[in-house]
Amino acid sequence: MSLARAAGVSARRPRARLRRAVVEIASVVLVVALLIWSLAPVYNMLLIALDPDDGDIEFEGNLWPPEPSLHSFGTVVSQGYWLVESFWRQLGNSFFIGLMTMILTVLIGSLASFAAGRMRLTRGGFLASAPLLTYAVPASFLVIPFSRLMVSYGLANSLWAIVAANVTFATPYAILILRQYARLIPIELDEAARIDGASAVQMYRLLYLPLMAPALAAVGTFALLLAWNEYVYQYVLLSSTRNMTVAVAIAQFFNTDEAPWNYMMAIALIYSIPPIVIFYALRRYMAAGLTRGALRG
Amino acid sequence: MSSVQEVFAARPGTLNRPRRWSWRRRPRGSELAWAVAFAVPYAWVFVAFVVYPVAYGLWMARDPALYRELLTNPLYARAVVNTALFVGLGVNVKMFLALLLSGFFMRRRWWIKALLPVYMLPWALPAIPAFVSFHWMLIGEQGLVDTFLSTVLGIPGPHWFGDRRLALGANIVAYIWKWMPFWTLTFFAARTAIPQEIYEAAEVDGASGIRRFTHVVLPLLGNLYLVCTLLSTLWTIGDFTTVSLVSEGAPAYSTDVLATLGFQYAFEAAQPSLGVAAVLSALPVLIPLAIVLMRAVQTREVQL
């Protein structure tokens, strides 16, 4: 009996080893494929940005830059070309929109999710999911009426109009996430605080916000990336060069007869850096700040 | 891992359940006032930037003649088909691959763990330059893809934006490239929240590989998958950036979706009402989807 089993095991073992090797090789192939998949468009941006020419760029069908040069990055940073003459100001505008969207989404979302989740309202669940109705009308569908309304709100050509649009479309998701995350915080904590005489504001500020920090960071990152990715509202609502954002400035390159595509790609690469930095910085913070384990048991 | 994922990952039985509300204690006067005060900022955003623009949009597009004009327009019919293809293929392929890849990233190999930050790059990379880069990769003989095909493999690359199916495919691939990492991370966190004991129990019962996927992972992640797919569908139906930057509607407006078509009517043809009518005609599909999403979210809450 045991002999037979031993024989069976040894007969199976080479096959298992073969299987493991096949799985391992397949994993390596998949990793390489995913690397190429993720990096190819970035490599293409770099390929064009490293072109040394001034102005007109012709695509010559290169797989790697024949004479790489940082000339285009220098031109953009020193604002040495008419299309990039307000680059730093435009980057500042993008930062303003991104950070304001982040702050307001976190603030408004946390207040609403606190009211819906922790204030013992009868219809709290409904209140938290009703904002999702916003997504019944996708952002780009509203841009036409939105742009007209902004004129009547006195926000035409204002950065605040973009912030308003971003907050409108980031907050429902934020409320959904915050509301779900708040379920990890035992309601007994609130009850105890209430017995100790804490007011609603104190409970929000001293209990809810600190305990929700990881979820708030996640929601903030989401809002920031939404603002940085957003294009159509900025394109429609911001027209003057000084109020333009980098996203719109990139689109401006298509409206001219010249073709300084290396400058455009240099802008694009510089524009890509802040969200990547913030994303990875907050990612570490979020992982460190997770309270899930501490609350268990 | 972000807490967005942590939250989505929360599964019944994996965390200590908050006790049900004690309904005996309803909010009293001042507390109710505070609850209302806390909800007011969002309520104000909702009314000023959702309800009012939607109502305004419906009012702009109130003339039935606009819809008759749309129905007789072949560009509109094609945009509807394109939107259905773009959303149907893009969202479902993306979500399914994300679900599978999230399992791949669970493997304990340092080089798979090291890949994750690189794989997340497309999500952190702003959409505009990324899609412009996609456009140029496929622009023709001089694009990176065709150059690669001809110099390395020795085959002439196709003219990507000269063929409707290829251009549509390019849009879908670019869309999947951009948004798959976000959902992969969501599913990845959900999988890490599945207790190891469940996997081990399944292993003991002889479920591994595909059977573990169908009998353990799918039932546990089913509702999450549904919620994510619905959210993604709603977001994608209004996707303007991908199509307007990757294929730019080429060839000859044949890959336009509703969002880009409405935009053209409004800003290039100076017919804003027609543009609004074009995009709002998707409401009969969107509103039921949003209601199903609300329902699915609330069922999740009951489960938790």
Coordinates of C-alpha atoms in Angstrom, one line a residue:
Chain A
M1 CA 0.0 0.0 0.0
S2 CA 2.6 2.5 1.1
L3 CA 4.9 1.2 -1.6
A4 CA 2.3 1.8 -4.2
R5 CA 1.7 5.3 -2.9
A6 CA 5.4 6.0 -2.9
A7 CA 5.6 4.8 -6.5
G8 CA 2.7 7.1 -7.4
V9 CA 4.4 10.1 -5.8
S10 CA 7.7 9.5 -7.6
A11 CA 5.9 9.1 -10.9
R12 CA 4.1 12.3 -10.3
R13 CA 7.0 14.3 -9.2
P14 CA 8.8 14.9 -12.5
R15 CA 5.5 16.0 -14.0
A16 CA 4.9 18.4 -11.1
R17 CA 8.4 19.8 -11.6
L18 CA 7.8 20.2 -15.3
R19 CA 4.6 21.9 -14.6
R20 CA 6.3 24.3 -12.1
A21 CA 9.0 25.1 -14.7
V22 CA 6.3 25.8 -17.3
V23 CA 4.5 28.1 -15.0
E24 CA 7.7 29.9 -14.1
I25 CA 8.7 30.4 -17.7
A26 CA 5.2 31.7 -18.5
S27 CA 5.5 34.1 -15.6
V28 CA 8.7 35.5 -16.9
V29 CA 7.2 35.9 -20.4
L30 CA 4.2 37.6 -19.0
V31 CA 6.4 40.0 -16.9
V32 CA 8.4 41.0 -20.0
A33 CA 5.2 41.4 -22.0
L34 CA 3.7 43.6 -19.3
L35 CA 6.9 45.7 -19.1
I36 CA 6.8 46.4 -22.8
W37 CA 3.0 47.0 -22.7
S38 CA 3.3 49.5 -19.9
L39 CA 6.4 51.3 -21.1
A40 CA 6.1 51.4 -24.9
P41 CA 4.1 54.7 -25.0
V42 CA 6.4 56.3 -22.5
Y43 CA 9.4 55.2 -24.6
N44 CA 7.8 56.7 -27.6
M45 CA 7.3 60.0 -25.8
L46 CA 11.0 60.0 -24.9
L47 CA 12.0 59.1 -28.4
I48 CA 10.3 62.2 -29.8
A49 CA 11.4 64.5 -26.9
L50 CA 15.1 63.6 -27.4
D51 CA 15.1 64.9 -31.0
P52 CA 17.6 67.7 -31.3
D53 CA 15.8 69.7 -34.0
D54 CA 14.5 73.2 -33.6
G55 CA 10.9 73.6 -34.7
D56 CA 9.8 71.2 -37.4
I57 CA 10.2 67.6 -36.5
E58 CA 9.9 64.9 -39.1
F59 CA 9.1 61.4 -38.1
E60 CA 11.9 59.3 -39.6
G61 CA 10.9 55.9 -38.3
N62 CA 13.5 55.4 -35.7
L63 CA 13.5 52.7 -33.1
W64 CA 15.9 54.7 -30.9
P65 CA 17.0 58.3 -31.0
P66 CA 19.9 58.7 -33.6
E67 CA 21.3 61.7 -31.8
P68 CA 19.7 62.1 -28.4
S69 CA 19.6 65.6 -27.0
L70 CA 18.1 67.3 -24.0
H71 CA 17.6 70.5 -26.1
S72 CA 13.8 70.3 -26.0
F73 CA 13.7 70.0 -22.2
G74 CA 16.0 73.0 -21.9
T75 CA 13.7 75.0 -24.3
V76 CA 10.6 74.1 -22.3
V77 CA 12.2 74.8 -18.9
S78 CA 13.6 78.2 -20.0
Q79 CA 10.3 79.0 -21.9
G80 CA 12.4 79.7 -25.0
Y81 CA 9.7 79.1 -27.7
W82 CA 6.5 81.0 -28.3
L83 CA 4.2 78.0 -27.6
V84 CA 5.9 77.3 -24.3
E85 CA 6.4 80.9 -23.2
S86 CA 3.9 80.6 -20.2
F87 CA 4.9 77.0 -19.3
W88 CA 5.7 77.6 -15.6
R89 CA 2.5 79.6 -15.1
Q90 CA 0.5 76.9 -16.8
L91 CA 2.1 74.2 -14.7
G92 CA 1.2 76.4 -11.7
N93 CA -2.4 76.5 -12.9
S94 CA -2.5 72.7 -13.2
F95 CA -1.1 72.4 -9.7
F96 CA -3.8 74.8 -8.4
I97 CA -6.6 72.8 -10.0
G98 CA -5.2 69.5 -8.9
L99 CA -4.6 70.5 -5.3
M100 CA -7.9 72.3 -4.9
T101 CA -9.8 69.4 -6.4
M102 CA -8.0 67.1 -3.9
I103 CA -8.7 69.2 -0.9
L104 CA -12.3 70.0 -1.7
T105 CA -13.1 66.4 -2.6
V106 CA -11.6 65.1 0.6
L107 CA -13.4 67.8 2.7
I108 CA -16.8 67.7 1.1
G109 CA -16.7 63.9 0.7
S110 CA -15.7 63.3 4.3
L111 CA -18.3 65.6 5.7
A112 CA -21.0 64.0 3.6
S113 CA -19.9 60.4 4.3
F114 CA -19.7 61.3 8.0
A115 CA -23.3 62.6 8.0
A116 CA -24.5 59.6 6.0
G117 CA -22.6 57.0 7.9
R118 CA -22.1 58.1 11.5
M119 CA -25.0 60.3 12.4
R120 CA -27.6 57.6 12.8
L121 CA -29.8 58.9 10.0
T122 CA -32.6 56.5 9.0
R123 CA -31.8 56.7 5.3
G124 CA -28.0 56.9 5.6
G125 CA -27.4 54.2 3.1
F126 CA -29.5 55.8 0.5
L127 CA -27.9 59.2 1.1
A128 CA -24.5 57.7 0.6
S129 CA -25.4 56.0 -2.7
A130 CA -27.6 58.7 -4.2
P131 CA -24.5 60.8 -5.3
L132 CA -23.7 57.9 -7.7
L133 CA -26.6 59.1 -9.8
T134 CA -24.2 61.8 -10.9
Y135 CA -22.6 59.2 -13.0
A136 CA -25.8 58.7 -14.9
V137 CA -24.7 61.7 -16.9
P138 CA -21.0 61.3 -17.7
A139 CA -18.8 64.4 -17.3
S140 CA -18.1 65.0 -20.9
F141 CA -21.9 65.0 -21.6
L142 CA -22.4 67.9 -19.3
V143 CA -19.6 70.1 -20.7
I144 CA -21.9 72.1 -23.1
P145 CA -24.6 73.1 -20.5
F146 CA -21.8 73.4 -17.9
S147 CA -19.8 75.9 -20.0
R148 CA -22.9 78.1 -20.4
L149 CA -23.8 77.9 -16.7
M150 CA -20.3 78.9 -15.8
V151 CA -20.8 82.2 -17.6
S152 CA -24.0 82.8 -15.5
Y153 CA -22.1 81.8 -12.3
G154 CA -19.4 84.4 -13.2
L155 CA -16.8 81.7 -13.5
A156 CA -16.1 81.8 -17.3
N157 CA -12.4 81.4 -18.0
S158 CA -11.7 80.8 -14.3
L159 CA -9.7 78.0 -12.8
W160 CA -12.5 77.6 -10.2
A161 CA -14.9 76.4 -12.9
I162 CA -12.5 73.4 -13.6
V163 CA -12.2 72.7 -9.9
A164 CA -16.0 72.7 -9.6
A165 CA -16.4 70.3 -12.4
N166 CA -13.6 68.0 -11.0
V167 CA -15.1 68.0 -7.5
T168 CA -18.5 67.3 -8.9
F169 CA -17.3 64.1 -10.6
A170 CA -14.8 63.0 -8.0
T171 CA -17.0 63.3 -4.9
P172 CA -19.6 60.5 -5.5
Y173 CA -16.8 58.0 -5.8
A174 CA -15.1 59.5 -2.7
I175 CA -18.3 59.2 -0.7
L176 CA -18.7 55.5 -1.8
I177 CA -15.2 54.6 -0.7
L178 CA -15.3 56.6 2.5
R179 CA -18.6 55.2 3.5
Q180 CA -17.4 51.6 2.9
Y181 CA -14.2 52.3 4.8
A182 CA -16.0 53.8 7.7
R183 CA -17.6 50.4 8.3
L184 CA -14.3 49.2 9.6
I185 CA -14.5 51.7 12.5
P186 CA -16.6 50.2 15.2
I187 CA -19.6 52.3 16.0
E188 CA -18.9 51.7 19.7
L189 CA -16.1 54.3 19.5
D190 CA -18.7 56.9 18.5
E191 CA -21.0 55.8 21.2
A192 CA -18.2 56.1 23.8
A193 CA -17.3 59.5 22.6
R194 CA -20.9 60.6 22.7
I195 CA -21.2 59.4 26.3
D196 CA -18.1 61.4 27.1
G197 CA -20.0 64.4 25.8
A198 CA -18.2 64.9 22.4
S199 CA -20.1 67.1 20.0
A200 CA -20.6 66.1 16.3
V201 CA -17.9 68.4 15.2
Q202 CA -15.4 67.0 17.8
M203 CA -16.3 63.4 16.7
Y204 CA -15.7 64.4 13.1
R205 CA -12.4 66.2 13.7
L206 CA -10.9 64.1 16.5
L207 CA -12.2 60.6 15.8
Y208 CA -13.4 60.3 12.2
L209 CA -10.7 62.2 10.3
P210 CA -7.7 60.5 12.0
L211 CA -9.1 57.0 11.7
M212 CA -10.1 57.6 8.1
A213 CA -6.7 58.9 7.1
P214 CA -5.7 56.0 4.8
A215 CA -9.1 56.2 2.9
L216 CA -8.8 60.0 2.8
A217 CA -5.3 59.7 1.2
A218 CA -6.7 57.2 -1.3
V219 CA -9.6 59.4 -2.2
G220 CA -7.3 62.4 -2.4
T221 CA -5.0 60.6 -4.8
F222 CA -8.0 59.6 -6.9
A223 CA -9.2 63.2 -7.1
L224 CA -5.7 64.5 -8.0
L225 CA -5.3 62.0 -10.8
L226 CA -8.8 62.7 -12.0
A227 CA -7.9 66.4 -12.2
W228 CA -4.5 65.7 -13.9
N229 CA -6.1 63.4 -16.4
E230 CA -9.1 65.8 -17.2
Y231 CA -8.9 67.5 -20.5
V232 CA -12.3 68.4 -22.0
Y233 CA -13.4 70.9 -19.4
Q234 CA -10.1 72.7 -19.4
Y235 CA -10.2 72.7 -23.2
V236 CA -13.6 74.2 -23.4
L237 CA -13.6 76.5 -20.3
L238 CA -10.1 78.0 -20.3
S239 CA -9.2 80.1 -23.3
S240 CA -6.6 82.7 -22.4
T241 CA -2.9 81.8 -22.4
R242 CA -2.4 83.0 -18.9
N243 CA -5.3 80.9 -17.5
M244 CA -4.5 77.9 -19.6
T245 CA -3.3 74.6 -18.0
V246 CA -0.6 72.4 -19.3
A247 CA -3.2 70.0 -20.7
V248 CA -4.6 72.7 -22.9
A249 CA -1.2 74.0 -23.8
I250 CA -0.3 70.5 -25.1
A251 CA -3.4 70.6 -27.3
Q252 CA -2.4 74.0 -28.6
F253 CA 0.4 72.4 -30.5
F254 CA -2.1 70.8 -32.9
N255 CA -3.5 74.2 -33.8
T256 CA -0.4 75.5 -35.5
D257 CA 1.4 74.8 -38.7
E258 CA 4.7 74.3 -37.1
A259 CA 5.5 70.9 -35.7
P260 CA 7.8 71.2 -32.7
W261 CA 6.7 67.9 -31.4
N262 CA 9.8 67.4 -29.3
Y263 CA 8.9 70.4 -27.2
M264 CA 5.4 69.0 -26.9
M265 CA 6.6 65.7 -25.7
A266 CA 9.1 67.3 -23.4
I267 CA 6.2 69.2 -21.8
A268 CA 4.2 66.0 -21.6
L269 CA 7.0 64.2 -19.8
I270 CA 7.5 67.0 -17.3
Y271 CA 3.8 67.2 -16.8
S272 CA 3.7 63.5 -16.0
I273 CA 6.2 63.7 -13.2
P274 CA 4.1 65.3 -10.4
P275 CA 1.2 62.8 -10.3
I276 CA 3.7 59.9 -10.5
V277 CA 5.6 61.3 -7.5
I278 CA 2.5 62.1 -5.5
F279 CA 1.0 58.7 -6.4
Y280 CA 4.0 56.7 -5.2
A281 CA 4.5 59.0 -2.1
L282 CA 0.9 58.6 -1.0
R283 CA 0.9 54.9 -1.8
R284 CA 3.5 54.3 0.8
Y285 CA 1.7 56.5 3.3
M286 CA -1.6 54.8 2.7
A287 CA 0.0 51.4 3.2
A288 CA 1.6 52.5 6.5
G289 CA -1.5 54.2 7.8
L290 CA -3.9 51.4 7.3
T291 CA -5.9 50.9 10.5
R292 CA -7.7 47.7 9.4
G293 CA -5.4 45.4 11.3
A294 CA -5.5 47.5 14.4
L295 CA -9.3 47.4 14.5
R296 CA -9.6 43.7 14.1
G297 CA -10.7 41.9 17.2
Chain B
M1 CA -1.8 49.1 -1.4
S2 CA -4.2 51.9 -1.2
S3 CA -7.2 51.9 1.1
V4 CA -9.5 52.3 -1.9
Q5 CA -8.6 48.7 -2.5
E6 CA -8.8 47.9 1.2
V7 CA -12.4 49.1 1.2
F8 CA -13.4 47.3 -1.9
A9 CA -11.6 44.3 -0.5
A10 CA -13.7 44.2 2.6
R11 CA -15.6 40.9 2.4
P12 CA -18.1 39.3 4.7
G13 CA -16.4 37.4 7.4
T14 CA -13.0 39.1 6.9
L15 CA -13.5 41.9 9.3
N16 CA -15.2 42.4 12.5
R17 CA -18.7 43.5 11.7
P18 CA -19.9 46.8 13.2
R19 CA -23.1 46.0 15.1
R20 CA -26.3 47.2 13.5
W21 CA -27.4 50.6 14.4
S22 CA -29.3 50.8 17.6
W23 CA -32.4 52.3 16.2
R24 CA -33.8 53.3 19.6
R25 CA -31.5 56.3 19.6
R26 CA -32.3 58.5 16.7
P27 CA -30.4 61.8 16.3
R28 CA -31.8 64.4 18.5
G29 CA -32.4 68.1 17.6
S30 CA -28.9 69.5 17.6
E31 CA -27.3 66.4 16.2
L32 CA -29.8 66.2 13.4
A33 CA -29.0 69.8 12.7
W34 CA -25.3 68.9 12.5
A35 CA -26.0 66.0 10.2
V36 CA -27.8 68.3 7.8
A37 CA -25.0 70.9 8.1
F38 CA -22.4 68.3 7.2
A39 CA -24.4 67.2 4.2
V40 CA -25.0 70.7 2.9
P41 CA -21.7 71.2 1.1
Y42 CA -22.2 68.2 -1.0
A43 CA -25.9 68.8 -1.5
W44 CA -24.9 72.3 -2.8
V45 CA -22.4 70.8 -5.2
F46 CA -25.0 68.3 -6.4
V47 CA -27.7 70.9 -7.0
A48 CA -25.4 73.6 -8.5
F49 CA -23.2 71.3 -10.7
V50 CA -25.3 68.2 -11.4
V51 CA -29.0 69.0 -11.2
Y52 CA -28.9 72.4 -12.7
P53 CA -26.6 71.6 -15.7
V54 CA -28.6 68.4 -16.4
A55 CA -31.9 70.4 -16.3
Y56 CA -30.4 73.1 -18.4
G57 CA -29.1 70.5 -20.9
L58 CA -32.5 68.9 -21.1
W59 CA -34.0 72.3 -21.6
M60 CA -31.5 73.0 -24.4
A61 CA -32.4 69.8 -26.1
R62 CA -36.1 69.9 -25.6
D63 CA -37.1 70.2 -29.3
P64 CA -38.2 66.8 -30.7
A65 CA -37.0 67.9 -34.1
L66 CA -33.5 67.6 -32.8
Y67 CA -33.9 63.9 -32.2
R68 CA -35.6 63.4 -35.6
E69 CA -32.6 65.0 -37.1
L70 CA -30.2 62.7 -35.2
L71 CA -32.1 59.6 -36.2
T72 CA -31.8 60.4 -39.8
N73 CA -28.1 61.2 -39.5
P74 CA -25.9 58.3 -40.5
L75 CA -23.0 59.7 -38.4
Y76 CA -25.2 59.5 -35.3
A77 CA -26.2 55.9 -35.9
R78 CA -22.5 55.0 -36.4
A79 CA -21.5 56.9 -33.3
V80 CA -24.1 54.8 -31.3
V81 CA -22.6 51.6 -32.7
N82 CA -19.1 52.8 -32.0
T83 CA -19.9 53.7 -28.4
A84 CA -21.5 50.3 -27.9
L85 CA -18.4 48.6 -29.3
F86 CA -15.9 50.8 -27.5
V87 CA -17.7 50.4 -24.1
G88 CA -18.7 46.8 -24.5
L89 CA -15.3 45.5 -25.6
G90 CA -13.2 48.0 -23.7
V91 CA -14.8 47.7 -20.3
N92 CA -15.3 44.0 -20.3
V93 CA -11.9 43.0 -21.7
K94 CA -10.3 45.4 -19.4
M95 CA -12.1 44.2 -16.3
F96 CA -11.6 40.5 -17.0
L97 CA -7.9 41.0 -17.7
A98 CA -7.6 43.1 -14.6
L99 CA -9.2 40.3 -12.6
L100 CA -6.8 37.7 -14.0
L101 CA -3.7 39.9 -13.7
S102 CA -4.6 40.7 -10.0
G103 CA -4.2 37.0 -9.4
F104 CA -0.9 37.0 -11.2
F105 CA 0.4 39.8 -8.9
M106 CA -0.5 37.7 -5.9
R107 CA 2.4 35.3 -6.8
R108 CA 5.3 35.5 -4.3
R109 CA 8.2 36.4 -6.6
W110 CA 10.2 39.5 -6.1
W111 CA 10.3 40.3 -9.8
I112 CA 6.6 40.1 -10.0
K113 CA 6.3 42.4 -7.0
A114 CA 8.8 44.8 -8.6
L115 CA 6.7 44.9 -11.7
L116 CA 3.7 46.2 -10.0
P117 CA 4.9 49.9 -9.7
V118 CA 5.9 49.9 -13.3
Y119 CA 2.6 48.3 -14.3
M120 CA 0.7 51.1 -12.4
L121 CA 2.5 53.8 -14.4
P122 CA -0.2 54.3 -17.1
W123 CA -2.7 55.2 -14.4
A124 CA -0.4 57.9 -13.0
L125 CA 0.6 59.1 -16.4
P126 CA -1.7 61.9 -17.6
A127 CA -4.2 60.9 -20.3
I128 CA -3.4 63.7 -22.8
P129 CA 0.3 63.0 -23.4
A130 CA -0.2 59.3 -23.2
F131 CA -2.9 59.2 -25.8
V132 CA -1.1 61.6 -28.1
S133 CA 1.9 59.2 -27.8
F134 CA -0.4 56.3 -28.8
H135 CA -1.6 58.3 -31.8
W136 CA 2.0 58.8 -32.9
M137 CA 3.0 55.2 -32.3
L138 CA 0.4 54.2 -34.8
I139 CA 0.6 57.2 -37.2
G140 CA 1.8 55.1 -40.2
E141 CA 5.1 54.0 -41.6
Q142 CA 7.0 56.5 -39.4
G143 CA 5.2 55.4 -36.2
L144 CA 7.0 53.3 -33.6
V145 CA 4.8 50.2 -34.1
D146 CA 5.1 50.1 -37.9
T147 CA 8.8 50.9 -37.7
F148 CA 9.2 48.0 -35.4
L149 CA 7.1 45.7 -37.6
S150 CA 9.1 46.5 -40.7
T151 CA 12.7 46.7 -39.3
V152 CA 12.5 43.8 -36.8
L153 CA 9.9 41.5 -38.3
G154 CA 10.2 42.6 -41.9
I155 CA 6.4 42.9 -42.5
P156 CA 4.8 46.2 -43.6
G157 CA 2.7 47.6 -40.9
P158 CA -0.9 48.5 -41.6
H159 CA -2.2 52.0 -42.0
W160 CA -3.9 52.0 -38.6
F161 CA -6.1 55.1 -38.9
G162 CA -7.1 54.4 -42.5
D163 CA -9.3 51.4 -41.5
R164 CA -12.3 51.8 -39.3
R165 CA -11.8 48.5 -37.5
L166 CA -8.1 49.0 -36.8
A167 CA -8.8 52.6 -35.6
L168 CA -11.5 51.4 -33.3
G169 CA -9.3 48.7 -32.0
A170 CA -6.5 51.2 -31.4
N171 CA -8.9 53.3 -29.3
I172 CA -9.9 50.3 -27.3
V173 CA -6.3 49.1 -26.7
A174 CA -5.2 52.6 -25.6
Y175 CA -8.2 52.8 -23.3
I176 CA -7.4 49.4 -21.8
W177 CA -3.8 50.4 -21.4
K178 CA -4.7 53.5 -19.5
W179 CA -7.3 52.2 -17.1
M180 CA -6.5 48.5 -16.5
P181 CA -3.9 49.2 -13.7
F182 CA -6.4 51.0 -11.5
W183 CA -8.9 48.1 -11.6
T184 CA -6.1 45.5 -11.3
L185 CA -5.1 47.2 -8.0
T186 CA -8.7 47.2 -6.8
F187 CA -9.0 43.4 -7.5
F188 CA -5.5 42.8 -6.2
A189 CA -6.4 44.3 -2.8
A190 CA -9.7 42.4 -2.8
R191 CA -7.8 39.1 -3.3
T192 CA -5.3 39.9 -0.5
A193 CA -8.3 40.4 1.8
I194 CA -9.5 36.8 1.1
P195 CA -8.2 34.9 4.2
Q196 CA -5.4 32.5 3.4
E197 CA -7.3 29.7 5.2
I198 CA -9.9 29.7 2.4
Y199 CA -7.3 29.1 -0.2
E200 CA -5.8 26.3 1.9
A201 CA -9.2 24.7 2.5
A202 CA -9.8 24.8 -1.2
E203 CA -6.4 23.2 -1.8
V204 CA -7.2 20.4 0.6
D205 CA -10.4 19.8 -1.2
G206 CA -8.4 19.5 -4.4
A207 CA -9.4 22.9 -5.9
S208 CA -6.5 24.6 -7.6
G209 CA -5.8 26.6 -10.7
I210 CA -9.0 27.2 -12.8
R211 CA -11.2 25.5 -10.3
R212 CA -10.0 27.6 -7.5
F213 CA -10.7 30.7 -9.7
T214 CA -14.3 29.6 -10.5
H215 CA -15.2 28.2 -7.0
V216 CA -13.4 30.5 -4.6
V217 CA -12.3 33.8 -6.2
L218 CA -15.4 34.4 -8.5
P219 CA -18.1 33.8 -5.8
L220 CA -16.2 36.0 -3.3
L221 CA -15.4 38.8 -5.8
G222 CA -18.6 38.6 -7.8
N223 CA -20.4 41.6 -6.4
L224 CA -17.3 43.7 -6.4
Y225 CA -16.7 42.8 -10.0
L226 CA -20.3 43.9 -10.8
V227 CA -20.0 47.2 -9.0
C228 CA -16.6 48.0 -10.6
T229 CA -17.9 47.0 -14.1
L230 CA -21.0 49.2 -13.7
L231 CA -18.9 52.2 -12.5
S232 CA -16.5 51.7 -15.3
T233 CA -19.2 51.4 -17.9
L234 CA -20.8 54.6 -16.7
W235 CA -17.5 56.4 -16.8
T236 CA -16.6 55.0 -20.2
I237 CA -19.8 55.9 -22.1
G238 CA -18.8 59.5 -21.6
D239 CA -15.2 59.0 -22.5
F240 CA -14.1 61.9 -24.7
T241 CA -10.3 61.9 -24.4
T242 CA -9.5 58.5 -25.8
V243 CA -11.2 58.8 -29.1
S244 CA -10.5 62.5 -29.6
L245 CA -6.8 62.0 -29.1
V246 CA -6.0 58.5 -30.3
S247 CA -7.9 58.0 -33.6
E248 CA -9.3 61.6 -33.7
G249 CA -12.4 60.1 -35.3
A250 CA -10.4 58.9 -38.3
P251 CA -11.0 57.6 -40.9
A252 CA -13.6 60.3 -41.9
Y253 CA -15.5 60.5 -38.6
S254 CA -16.2 56.8 -38.7
T255 CA -14.8 56.0 -35.2
D256 CA -16.5 58.9 -33.4
V257 CA -18.4 58.0 -30.2
L258 CA -21.3 60.0 -28.8
A259 CA -19.1 62.2 -26.6
T260 CA -16.9 63.3 -29.5
L261 CA -19.8 63.6 -31.9
G262 CA -21.7 65.8 -29.5
F263 CA -18.6 67.9 -29.0
Q264 CA -18.2 68.4 -32.7
Y265 CA -21.9 69.4 -33.2
A266 CA -21.6 71.9 -30.3
F267 CA -18.2 73.5 -31.0
E268 CA -17.3 72.9 -34.6
A269 CA -20.7 72.9 -36.3
A270 CA -22.0 75.6 -33.8
Q271 CA -25.2 73.6 -33.1
P272 CA -25.0 73.3 -29.3
S273 CA -28.6 72.0 -28.9
L274 CA -28.0 69.2 -31.4
G275 CA -24.8 68.3 -29.5
V276 CA -26.6 68.2 -26.2
A277 CA -29.3 66.1 -27.8
A278 CA -26.8 63.7 -29.2
V279 CA -25.2 63.0 -25.8
L280 CA -28.4 63.1 -23.8
S281 CA -29.9 60.5 -26.1
A282 CA -27.8 58.0 -24.1
L283 CA -29.8 58.7 -20.9
P284 CA -32.3 55.8 -21.4
V285 CA -29.3 53.5 -21.1
L286 CA -27.4 55.4 -18.4
I287 CA -30.1 55.9 -15.8
P288 CA -31.0 52.2 -15.4
L289 CA -27.3 51.4 -15.2
A290 CA -26.9 54.0 -12.4
I291 CA -29.9 52.6 -10.5
V292 CA -28.5 49.1 -10.8
L293 CA -25.2 50.4 -9.5
M294 CA -26.9 52.1 -6.5
R295 CA -28.7 48.8 -5.8
A296 CA -25.5 46.8 -6.0
V297 CA -23.7 49.1 -3.7
Q298 CA -26.5 48.9 -1.1
T299 CA -26.6 45.1 -1.3
R300 CA -22.9 45.1 -0.5
E301 CA -23.6 47.2 2.5
V302 CA -26.1 44.6 3.7
Q303 CA -23.5 41.9 3.2
L304 CA -21.0 43.7 5.2

